[in-house]
XYZ file of C-alpha atoms in Angstrom:
605
model
C 39.769 89.513 -28.826
C 37.778 87.461 -30.958
C 36.883 83.140 -30.613
C 37.024 80.495 -33.073
C 34.690 77.604 -32.430
C 34.820 73.920 -33.323
C 32.314 71.240 -32.495
C 33.458 67.813 -32.587
C 31.381 64.691 -32.877
C 33.524 61.693 -31.721
C 32.514 57.883 -32.143
C 34.201 54.378 -32.753
C 33.529 53.295 -36.241
C 35.067 53.036 -39.442
C 33.367 55.901 -41.171
C 33.112 57.966 -42.974
C 32.966 55.449 -45.440
C 33.551 51.735 -44.992
C 32.584 48.075 -45.737
C 30.499 48.056 -42.432
C 27.941 51.210 -41.822
C 25.194 51.362 -39.743
C 24.495 51.890 -35.988
C 26.569 54.543 -34.299
C 28.065 55.789 -37.615
C 24.450 56.537 -38.904
C 23.802 58.510 -35.861
C 27.154 60.886 -36.078
C 26.443 61.341 -39.458
C 23.119 62.338 -39.161
C 24.073 64.770 -36.476
C 26.648 66.278 -38.681
C 24.668 66.899 -41.692
C 21.724 67.947 -39.761
C 23.837 70.593 -38.181
C 25.110 71.747 -41.338
C 21.563 72.040 -42.952
C 20.566 74.262 -39.736
C 23.474 76.368 -40.085
C 23.050 76.472 -44.130
C 19.204 77.901 -43.363
C 20.317 80.419 -41.112
C 18.524 79.050 -38.205
C 21.383 78.919 -35.794
C 21.628 82.815 -34.576
C 25.000 82.408 -33.492
C 27.552 85.213 -34.119
C 30.331 82.852 -35.042
C 29.189 79.362 -36.382
C 31.548 76.589 -35.376
C 33.287 74.411 -37.516
C 31.976 70.882 -37.746
C 34.865 68.093 -36.951
C 34.095 64.121 -36.994
C 36.394 62.240 -35.390
C 36.954 58.535 -35.261
C 39.317 55.584 -35.744
C 41.255 54.949 -39.241
C 41.197 51.267 -40.269
C 43.566 51.527 -43.566
C 43.899 47.814 -44.705
C 42.419 44.432 -43.745
C 43.787 43.283 -40.298
C 43.990 47.059 -38.994
C 40.555 46.568 -36.986
C 40.623 45.264 -33.470
C 37.257 43.456 -34.497
C 38.634 40.760 -36.789
C 35.186 39.479 -37.665
C 33.869 42.708 -39.221
C 37.280 43.772 -40.635
C 36.205 46.934 -41.153
C 38.141 49.379 -43.708
C 37.906 52.811 -43.747
C 37.444 54.553 -47.367
C 38.398 58.115 -47.497
C 38.310 58.456 -51.348
C 36.236 60.997 -52.618
C 37.175 63.411 -50.036
C 38.880 66.523 -50.488
C 41.918 66.929 -48.780
C 41.695 69.443 -46.068
C 43.664 72.720 -46.326
C 41.379 75.049 -44.169
C 42.066 76.836 -40.932
C 45.531 77.115 -39.817
C 45.001 76.070 -36.370
C 43.785 72.618 -37.522
C 46.765 72.184 -39.712
C 48.927 73.189 -37.159
C 47.312 70.915 -34.523
C 47.475 67.772 -36.963
C 51.497 68.861 -37.569
C 52.016 68.643 -33.834
C 50.305 65.158 -33.770
C 52.273 64.109 -36.542
C 55.749 65.223 -34.914
C 54.749 62.740 -32.031
C 53.905 60.138 -34.222
C 50.443 59.935 -34.470
C 48.949 59.699 -37.931
C 45.673 61.629 -38.642
C 43.961 60.752 -41.976
C 41.756 64.088 -42.888
C 39.446 65.042 -45.393
C 36.297 67.431 -45.884
C 33.090 67.328 -47.733
C 30.540 70.036 -47.918
C 26.812 69.399 -47.222
C 24.358 72.211 -48.042
C 27.525 74.593 -48.790
C 28.825 73.820 -45.186
C 32.244 72.062 -44.850
C 32.157 68.806 -42.561
C 35.912 67.821 -41.378
C 36.678 64.299 -40.822
C 39.592 63.487 -38.824
C 40.313 59.554 -38.557
C 42.807 58.415 -36.112
C 45.339 55.553 -36.889
C 45.905 53.871 -33.454
C 46.593 50.323 -34.156
C 50.798 51.129 -34.563
C 50.613 52.891 -30.981
C 53.099 49.901 -29.741
C 55.565 51.193 -32.151
C 55.881 54.690 -31.475
C 58.239 55.536 -29.187
C 57.541 58.101 -26.611
C 58.261 59.212 -22.875
C 56.252 59.446 -19.810
C 57.661 60.796 -16.414
C 61.324 60.426 -17.586
C 61.090 56.833 -18.929
C 61.064 55.735 -22.353
C 58.336 53.570 -23.528
C 56.083 53.075 -26.571
C 53.128 55.474 -27.223
C 50.352 52.956 -26.109
C 52.212 51.975 -22.708
C 52.563 55.727 -22.007
C 48.561 56.294 -22.699
C 48.251 53.523 -20.302
C 50.416 54.724 -17.638
C 48.875 58.459 -17.882
C 45.572 57.130 -17.592
C 46.516 55.164 -14.414
C 47.922 58.347 -13.125
C 44.861 60.552 -13.955
C 41.951 57.882 -13.672
C 43.061 55.012 -12.005
C 42.515 53.100 -14.781
C 44.323 49.541 -14.282
C 45.191 48.601 -17.701
C 47.422 45.897 -16.580
C 44.526 43.899 -15.723
C 42.101 45.410 -18.047
C 44.497 44.518 -21.118
C 44.878 40.961 -19.782
C 41.347 40.427 -20.239
C 39.608 38.378 -23.100
C 38.578 41.778 -24.647
C 41.838 43.462 -23.980
C 42.671 44.363 -27.485
C 39.268 46.345 -27.602
C 39.873 48.032 -24.344
C 43.396 49.333 -25.653
C 41.985 50.436 -29.013
C 39.201 52.656 -27.213
C 41.849 54.029 -24.586
C 44.241 55.230 -27.631
C 41.519 56.502 -29.901
C 40.332 58.554 -26.848
C 44.018 59.686 -26.166
C 44.644 60.773 -29.626
C 41.237 62.434 -29.971
C 41.865 64.224 -26.909
C 45.229 65.123 -27.470
C 44.198 66.736 -30.887
C 41.715 68.847 -28.951
C 44.132 69.782 -26.307
C 46.524 71.202 -29.337
C 43.631 73.225 -30.553
C 42.440 74.558 -27.169
C 46.092 75.751 -26.283
C 47.405 76.986 -29.695
C 47.235 80.505 -28.593
C 49.301 79.885 -25.755
C 51.665 78.162 -27.514
C 52.073 80.686 -30.448
C 52.449 83.656 -27.961
C 55.642 81.749 -26.225
C 57.323 82.030 -29.620
C 57.844 85.896 -28.871
C 60.640 86.465 -26.004
C 59.677 89.589 -25.284
C 56.784 89.510 -22.885
C 55.066 92.741 -24.181
C 55.364 91.298 -27.606
C 54.046 88.034 -26.508
C 51.050 89.843 -24.866
C 50.207 91.654 -28.048
C 50.330 88.931 -30.320
C 48.129 86.775 -28.240
C 45.537 89.650 -28.282
C 45.527 89.632 -32.068
C 45.274 85.611 -31.732
C 41.467 83.929 -31.686
C 40.851 82.199 -28.647
C 39.945 78.452 -29.660
C 36.794 76.842 -27.953
C 35.453 73.288 -28.693
C 32.218 71.682 -28.125
C 32.676 68.161 -27.574
C 29.797 65.418 -28.296
C 30.780 61.782 -27.352
C 28.536 58.731 -28.404
C 29.228 55.694 -26.406
C 31.760 54.453 -24.159
C 34.641 54.135 -26.730
C 35.409 57.703 -26.453
C 34.369 58.456 -23.101
C 37.886 58.590 -21.807
C 38.267 61.657 -23.967
C 36.062 63.348 -21.685
C 37.888 62.213 -18.728
C 41.482 63.047 -19.746
C 40.736 66.640 -20.912
C 38.955 67.327 -17.675
C 41.569 65.939 -15.632
C 44.448 67.750 -17.714
C 42.262 71.238 -17.005
C 41.535 71.540 -20.778
C 38.406 73.431 -21.252
C 35.562 72.229 -23.358
C 31.727 71.817 -23.125
C 30.881 68.383 -23.527
C 27.899 65.955 -23.647
C 28.283 62.267 -23.211
C 25.390 60.323 -24.969
C 24.576 56.490 -24.020
C 22.679 54.361 -26.458
C 22.531 51.706 -24.120
C 24.670 50.564 -21.267
C 27.052 47.589 -20.829
C 25.204 46.252 -17.691
C 21.872 46.764 -19.199
C 22.736 44.936 -22.463
C 24.304 41.934 -20.579
C 21.216 41.623 -18.236
C 19.377 42.355 -21.372
C 15.353 41.450 -21.099
C 16.053 41.117 -17.205
C 17.172 44.868 -17.018
C 13.491 45.982 -16.705
C 13.008 43.870 -13.583
C 16.275 45.235 -12.272
C 14.810 48.938 -12.873
C 11.490 47.887 -11.125
C 13.632 46.555 -8.054
C 16.050 49.025 -7.808
C 18.793 46.454 -8.305
C 21.828 48.013 -9.220
C 24.039 44.670 -9.175
C 25.689 44.021 -12.506
C 25.282 40.666 -14.248
C 28.701 38.410 -14.023
C 28.875 38.847 -17.708
C 29.487 42.803 -17.471
C 33.078 43.494 -19.167
C 34.473 45.364 -16.115
C 37.100 47.222 -18.307
C 34.611 48.574 -20.727
C 32.025 49.263 -17.620
C 34.922 51.329 -16.295
C 35.070 53.332 -19.866
C 31.498 53.965 -19.912
C 31.263 55.279 -16.251
C 33.668 58.087 -17.409
C 30.619 59.675 -18.980
C 30.619 61.457 -15.612
C 33.165 63.724 -16.526
C 30.870 65.221 -18.882
C 28.853 68.692 -18.511
C 25.855 66.959 -19.584
C 24.809 63.234 -19.834
C 22.003 62.019 -22.440
C 20.271 58.757 -23.078
C 18.497 57.687 -26.166
C 15.382 56.585 -24.260
C 13.754 56.752 -20.796
C 14.588 53.002 -20.146
C 18.273 53.761 -21.000
C 18.090 56.968 -18.868
C 17.164 54.596 -15.995
C 19.784 52.369 -16.574
C 22.346 55.087 -16.326
C 21.141 56.150 -12.851
C 20.550 52.542 -11.604
C 24.160 51.147 -12.756
C 26.285 54.081 -12.674
C 24.551 56.601 -10.336
C 24.657 59.497 -13.006
C 21.603 61.420 -13.823
C 21.115 62.216 -17.744
C 18.462 63.654 -19.739
C 16.579 61.926 -22.585
C 17.155 63.198 -26.142
C 15.871 60.595 -28.600
C 17.501 59.149 -31.820
C 15.780 59.902 -35.114
C 16.054 59.197 -38.741
C 17.404 60.899 -41.642
C 14.550 62.265 -43.494
C 16.368 62.866 -47.087
C 14.179 61.119 -49.892
C 11.573 60.067 -47.525
C 8.497 60.803 -49.921
C 6.304 57.624 -50.473
C 6.737 55.747 -53.489
C 3.911 53.029 -54.155
C 5.517 51.890 -57.196
C 8.777 51.390 -55.432
C 6.732 49.263 -52.725
C 5.147 47.362 -55.628
C 8.109 46.361 -57.441
C 9.848 45.324 -54.528
C 7.242 43.347 -53.239
C 6.391 41.448 -56.468
C 10.476 40.762 -56.377
C 10.291 39.174 -52.828
C 7.093 36.982 -54.014
C 8.548 35.733 -56.994
C 11.871 35.087 -55.433
C 10.069 32.996 -52.712
C 7.709 31.311 -54.919
C 10.440 30.347 -57.240
C 12.949 29.274 -54.824
C 10.294 27.206 -52.646
C 9.398 25.552 -55.626
C 13.205 24.431 -56.549
C 14.120 23.655 -53.319
C 11.291 21.629 -52.044
C 9.488 20.906 -55.362
C 5.280 20.570 -55.062
C 3.168 22.647 -56.793
C 4.429 26.605 -57.365
C 2.723 29.027 -54.879
C 1.326 31.892 -56.899
C 3.510 34.649 -55.996
C 0.841 37.279 -55.021
C -0.341 34.752 -52.493
C 2.810 34.803 -50.536
C 2.512 37.999 -48.002
C 6.036 38.713 -46.759
C 6.789 40.298 -43.139
C 10.201 41.096 -41.802
C 12.081 41.245 -38.569
C 15.731 42.602 -38.488
C 18.029 43.021 -35.762
C 21.542 41.835 -33.907
C 21.173 38.093 -33.418
C 20.515 38.456 -29.508
C 17.859 36.005 -29.188
C 16.289 36.683 -25.970
C 16.709 40.350 -26.157
C 15.501 40.479 -29.333
C 12.080 38.591 -28.665
C 12.445 35.755 -31.106
C 11.086 33.291 -28.995
C 7.990 35.555 -28.712
C 8.012 36.123 -32.446
C 7.980 32.274 -33.217
C 5.236 31.552 -30.827
C 3.275 34.400 -32.248
C 3.558 33.221 -35.794
C 2.456 29.618 -34.765
C -0.626 31.484 -33.412
C -1.102 33.472 -36.412
C -0.720 29.871 -38.689
C -3.969 28.962 -36.657
C -5.503 32.115 -37.347
C -5.073 32.140 -41.115
C -6.031 28.528 -41.606
C -9.376 29.056 -39.832
C -9.830 32.275 -42.131
C -9.340 29.907 -44.941
C -11.723 27.152 -43.654
C -14.390 30.192 -43.254
C -13.831 31.199 -46.830
C -12.244 34.643 -45.616
C -9.042 33.856 -46.967
C -7.601 32.122 -50.726
C -6.648 28.699 -49.603
C -3.246 29.701 -51.608
C -2.670 32.509 -48.959
C 1.129 31.846 -47.351
C 2.825 34.282 -44.828
C 6.535 34.255 -44.735
C 8.106 36.187 -42.051
C 12.178 36.885 -42.945
C 14.079 36.911 -39.797
C 17.322 38.876 -40.603
C 19.864 38.669 -37.948
C 23.889 37.411 -38.549
C 26.917 37.305 -36.679
C 28.330 38.947 -39.617
C 28.514 38.932 -43.467
C 28.804 35.585 -45.243
C 30.343 35.096 -48.637
C 29.718 31.263 -49.226
C 25.918 30.984 -49.397
C 24.140 28.531 -51.263
C 22.319 28.663 -54.518
C 18.493 29.129 -53.065
C 19.884 30.759 -49.852
C 18.105 31.344 -47.673
C 15.525 28.610 -48.271
C 18.465 26.073 -48.898
C 20.174 26.799 -45.315
C 22.807 24.253 -44.516
C 24.468 24.111 -40.794
C 27.897 24.197 -41.925
C 27.510 28.006 -43.072
C 26.015 29.086 -39.936
C 27.409 30.318 -36.673
C 26.583 30.198 -33.008
C 23.204 31.477 -32.018
C 22.423 31.354 -35.634
C 22.361 27.754 -35.443
C 20.128 27.758 -32.155
C 17.574 30.008 -33.866
C 17.596 27.666 -36.789
C 16.640 24.817 -34.507
C 14.144 26.843 -32.593
C 12.395 27.367 -35.916
C 12.391 23.836 -36.603
C 11.157 22.778 -33.260
C 7.947 24.740 -33.770
C 7.687 23.438 -37.213
C 7.884 26.824 -38.981
C 10.533 25.936 -41.284
C 9.791 26.896 -44.895
C 9.729 23.324 -45.828
C 6.380 22.917 -44.240
C 4.734 25.038 -46.734
C 5.372 22.024 -48.836
C 4.014 19.805 -46.460
C 1.012 21.799 -46.034
C 1.767 21.445 -42.084
C 1.939 25.245 -41.990
C 0.535 28.442 -44.158
C 2.545 30.859 -41.950
C 6.800 30.359 -41.717
C 9.923 31.771 -40.528
C 12.714 32.324 -42.957
C 16.020 32.850 -41.121
C 18.325 35.016 -43.021
C 21.442 35.158 -41.495
C 23.398 37.899 -43.592
C 24.207 41.499 -43.947
C 21.452 42.333 -46.590
C 22.610 44.391 -49.732
C 22.565 44.063 -53.529
C 24.606 41.010 -53.544
C 24.074 38.798 -50.286
C 23.478 35.773 -52.384
C 19.952 35.703 -51.516
C 17.293 38.343 -52.336
C 20.128 40.707 -53.345
C 18.005 43.597 -52.018
C 19.475 46.667 -49.922
C 17.779 47.258 -46.505
C 15.267 50.030 -47.763
C 14.166 47.641 -50.627
C 13.370 44.719 -48.452
C 11.411 46.712 -46.007
C 9.514 48.541 -48.800
C 8.363 45.308 -50.447
C 7.300 43.845 -46.905
C 3.845 44.024 -45.728
C 4.753 45.106 -42.194
C 7.742 44.743 -40.170
C 7.480 43.308 -36.460
C 9.946 44.037 -33.640
C 9.414 42.234 -30.639
C 12.595 43.203 -28.575
C 12.527 42.242 -24.997
C 15.536 44.757 -24.224
C 15.799 47.558 -27.259
C 17.159 51.228 -26.046
C 15.537 52.679 -29.058
C 14.849 50.679 -31.863
C 15.898 52.868 -35.168
C 14.830 50.090 -37.512
C 11.083 50.784 -36.856
C 11.923 54.356 -38.077
C 13.585 52.938 -41.054
C 10.621 50.855 -42.092
C 8.373 54.061 -41.787
C 10.872 55.643 -43.897
C 10.028 53.233 -46.431
C 6.126 53.424 -45.586
C 5.948 50.207 -44.332
C 3.767 49.688 -40.829
C 5.315 47.938 -38.243
C 4.505 46.140 -34.792
C 6.690 47.164 -31.909
C 6.791 46.266 -28.109
C 6.400 48.309 -25.375
C 9.906 47.967 -24.076
C 11.494 49.853 -26.911
C 12.466 53.012 -26.324
C 10.844 54.166 -29.976
C 7.433 53.308 -28.019
C 8.473 55.842 -25.591
C 8.924 58.493 -28.433
C 5.641 57.496 -30.111
C 3.617 58.220 -26.841
C 4.412 62.133 -27.327
C 3.509 62.199 -30.907
C -0.133 63.094 -31.916
C -1.683 59.764 -34.374
C -2.823 60.677 -37.713
C -5.235 57.491 -38.128
C -7.726 56.642 -35.787
C -7.737 53.184 -34.044
C -4.734 50.782 -34.774
C -2.458 52.865 -36.676
C 0.604 52.624 -38.966
C 2.706 51.750 -35.979
C 1.270 49.176 -33.251
C 2.458 48.966 -29.724
C 2.351 45.897 -28.302
C 2.609 45.747 -24.414
C 5.578 43.174 -23.006
C 5.790 44.745 -19.961
C 2.558 44.362 -18.146
C 0.561 41.608 -19.962
C 0.877 37.904 -19.440
C 3.389 36.224 -21.909
C 0.157 34.625 -23.532
C -1.807 37.374 -23.962
C 1.443 39.349 -25.424
C 1.819 36.886 -28.208
C -1.792 36.794 -28.887
C -1.400 40.630 -29.491
C 1.705 40.084 -31.847
C -0.420 37.608 -33.683
C -3.611 39.996 -33.937
C -1.163 42.860 -34.841
C 0.236 40.957 -38.000
C -3.193 39.750 -38.819
C -4.514 43.109 -38.770
C -1.938 44.473 -41.414
C -2.036 41.127 -43.662
C -6.201 41.166 -43.505
C -5.912 45.202 -44.436
C -3.513 44.717 -47.264
C -5.770 41.924 -48.524
C -9.141 43.563 -48.276
C -8.791 47.311 -48.295
C -6.004 48.689 -50.178
C -7.187 52.182 -49.541
C -6.733 51.613 -45.966
C -3.630 49.885 -46.217
C -2.251 52.729 -48.213
C -3.363 55.219 -45.310
C -1.449 53.029 -42.799
C 1.626 53.063 -44.850
C 1.237 56.818 -44.852
C 0.857 57.127 -41.081
C 4.103 55.085 -40.601
C 5.830 57.343 -42.840
C 4.431 60.517 -41.421
C 5.594 59.126 -38.144
C 9.083 58.627 -39.268
C 9.019 62.239 -40.693
C 8.138 63.384 -37.536
C 11.162 61.664 -35.749
C 13.456 62.837 -37.916
C 17.131 64.413 -36.616
C 16.377 68.163 -36.544
C 14.858 67.998 -33.048
C 17.668 65.851 -31.322
C 20.364 67.819 -33.277
C 19.010 71.030 -31.878
C 18.730 69.770 -28.518
C 22.305 68.467 -28.685
C 23.590 72.116 -30.029
C 22.014 73.859 -27.390
C 23.323 71.608 -24.477
C 26.737 72.003 -26.059
C 26.744 75.597 -27.121
C 23.936 77.420 -24.778
C 22.761 78.926 -27.854
C 18.925 78.428 -28.715
C 17.986 77.714 -32.202
C 14.931 79.002 -33.297
C 13.567 78.193 -37.103
C 11.780 80.718 -38.897
C 8.199 78.845 -38.934
C 8.690 79.028 -35.096
C 9.276 82.583 -35.086
C 6.454 83.527 -37.135
C-alpha cells in the first residue's frame, strides 16, 4: 500500500489573478510559492511530497462577487489546463455531476506544479439537489446540513444585513470540503466498482491511499474544517487567524479588554460571521499571526492557539538606491507642480519637499490617524524652530500622504489628490478630510505659510493609473523618506515589511504584531535603527505623540544631513524585512500539518 498526499491551502479571495489583490491572497500565494521553493530545493525530507492545491472562490464576471463594491473578477488566463493526477480529475468530475463548477488551472513555480481550484458558488440557488429525501436547491441543502451538523441557524443568519456574505462563505466551505471528501474517499469508491469482495479487496490494495493536509486562512473557510470533522473525513488541519471579528469590532479598545480579561463582544460584532470564526475549534491546530491576536482568540472564543507570524515575499528584495532616487524625484516634482497649479504662489523647489507616507484600511481610530495628525502638528512646530535656528533650509516642506480609501475611484479630478472635492469622497474619507482641515494640515496651508508640514489625503487604491501619482505601491514606498504606521489595533502590519522591502525606514506602534516579531530579531544598527517602535500602550497620549514626531524628525534630519547614515538605516529596514520572509512561517505550517521537520542544508551543516 502506498499513500498519495495533497496539501490544500484555502481562503476567500478572487485570486490567483484578479482586479483586487492583496491581503489574505498575498499570504496564500506566498505560502504556496515558498512551499514549492522548499520542495524544489530538496529541503523537505519527506518520502512522498504532497501536491500543492490552492482553493478559493471564482468570480467569472462583474456582479458575481457578493462584495459588490469590490466587484472582484477572477482571471485564470495564462494558466495551463490541469491534466495531472487521475484522482483530481475524478473528484472534479464528480463535483460537476452534482452541478458544482470548479475552474482549474496550474502553474509551475521552481519546477513544482501548483494547482488552483476556484469554486463557483454564486449559482448554488439554481442547482437542484436533495437532502434527507426532500428536493431543494443546493444552497438550501448546504444550510440544512450545516444546521444538522453544527447547529448553524442559517434561517436567522441569512436574513441579517450581511446575509449574502454569510451564504457565500457557507457555500464556498461546502464546495471545498466536498472536493476534499471526494479525494479522501476515492479509494473506497473505486473498490466498490467490483462486485466480487476478493477482487474488490485486491483492487483496493493496489490503489494509493489519499491523505489531505488542509490549511484554512480566516473564518470564511472555517466551516470546511467543521464539516469534514463532523462527516468523519480524516484530514490534518490548521486554522489561521489574521485577526478576530470581536477584536476588529472593539478595535483599539481590544487591548484593554485583554488586560481586563473581558471576553464580552462589542454589539457591532456580526453574530453570523463570529459563529463561523469559532468553528476553528474543529482544526487540529489553531495559529495566530501575532501575540495580541493569540490573546484575542483565547479571550473571545476560549480557543488555545500558537503564534506563527506573517512574512513577506523576499523575491527581488535587493536595494536599488537608484530606484529610490528616481521615485523620490517623481514624487517631489509631482507635489511641487501640483501645489503650484492648485494653490498658486511661488513654486516650492522639488528637492525641498520631503515626502512621508502611511497606508492602510480606512479605519480612522484603529489605524491611529488622530495620533498621526496630532504628531504632524508637533512636527510642524519642530521644523519651524529648526528653520528659525538656521538648522533647516527655509524652503523645507514635509508632506505626509495618508493613503486610505473605501475602494478604487475612476472619477478623480486633475490635480488629485491636491484637488480633492467632497463629491468624490465616501463615508470615513470625508471625515478624515475634515480632521485634516480642523488641524489646519491641509496642503493649502503650505501656500498660506501657516504650515511647513501638511497631510495629503490619498483616497485611492494606488496604481500606475490611479489618476494621481500614477505609481505602484512599491514605487511610492521606495520614493518616500519614511513610512509611519501608528495603529491602535493591528494584528500584524504587513505594510511595515513592504516598506522595508523597498529599503524605506518606518515607524510602527508597539501594538502592531510586527513589533512583537521585531523583539526577537537582532538589530543591525545601534541606537534608533531603520524601524522605530513607539510605545502607544503604556505611555500617556502626549508622550506617544511626541515620540512619533521625534521619530519622523529623526529620519528627516538624517536624510538631509547624513546621507551615509540614512543609507545604513535604509539597509537595516531592508535586512529586517529579509529576515522576516515567508521561509520560517511556511516551514512551521508544513511541520504542523505533516509532522515532517524541514532542515535546510545550512542548518544541517
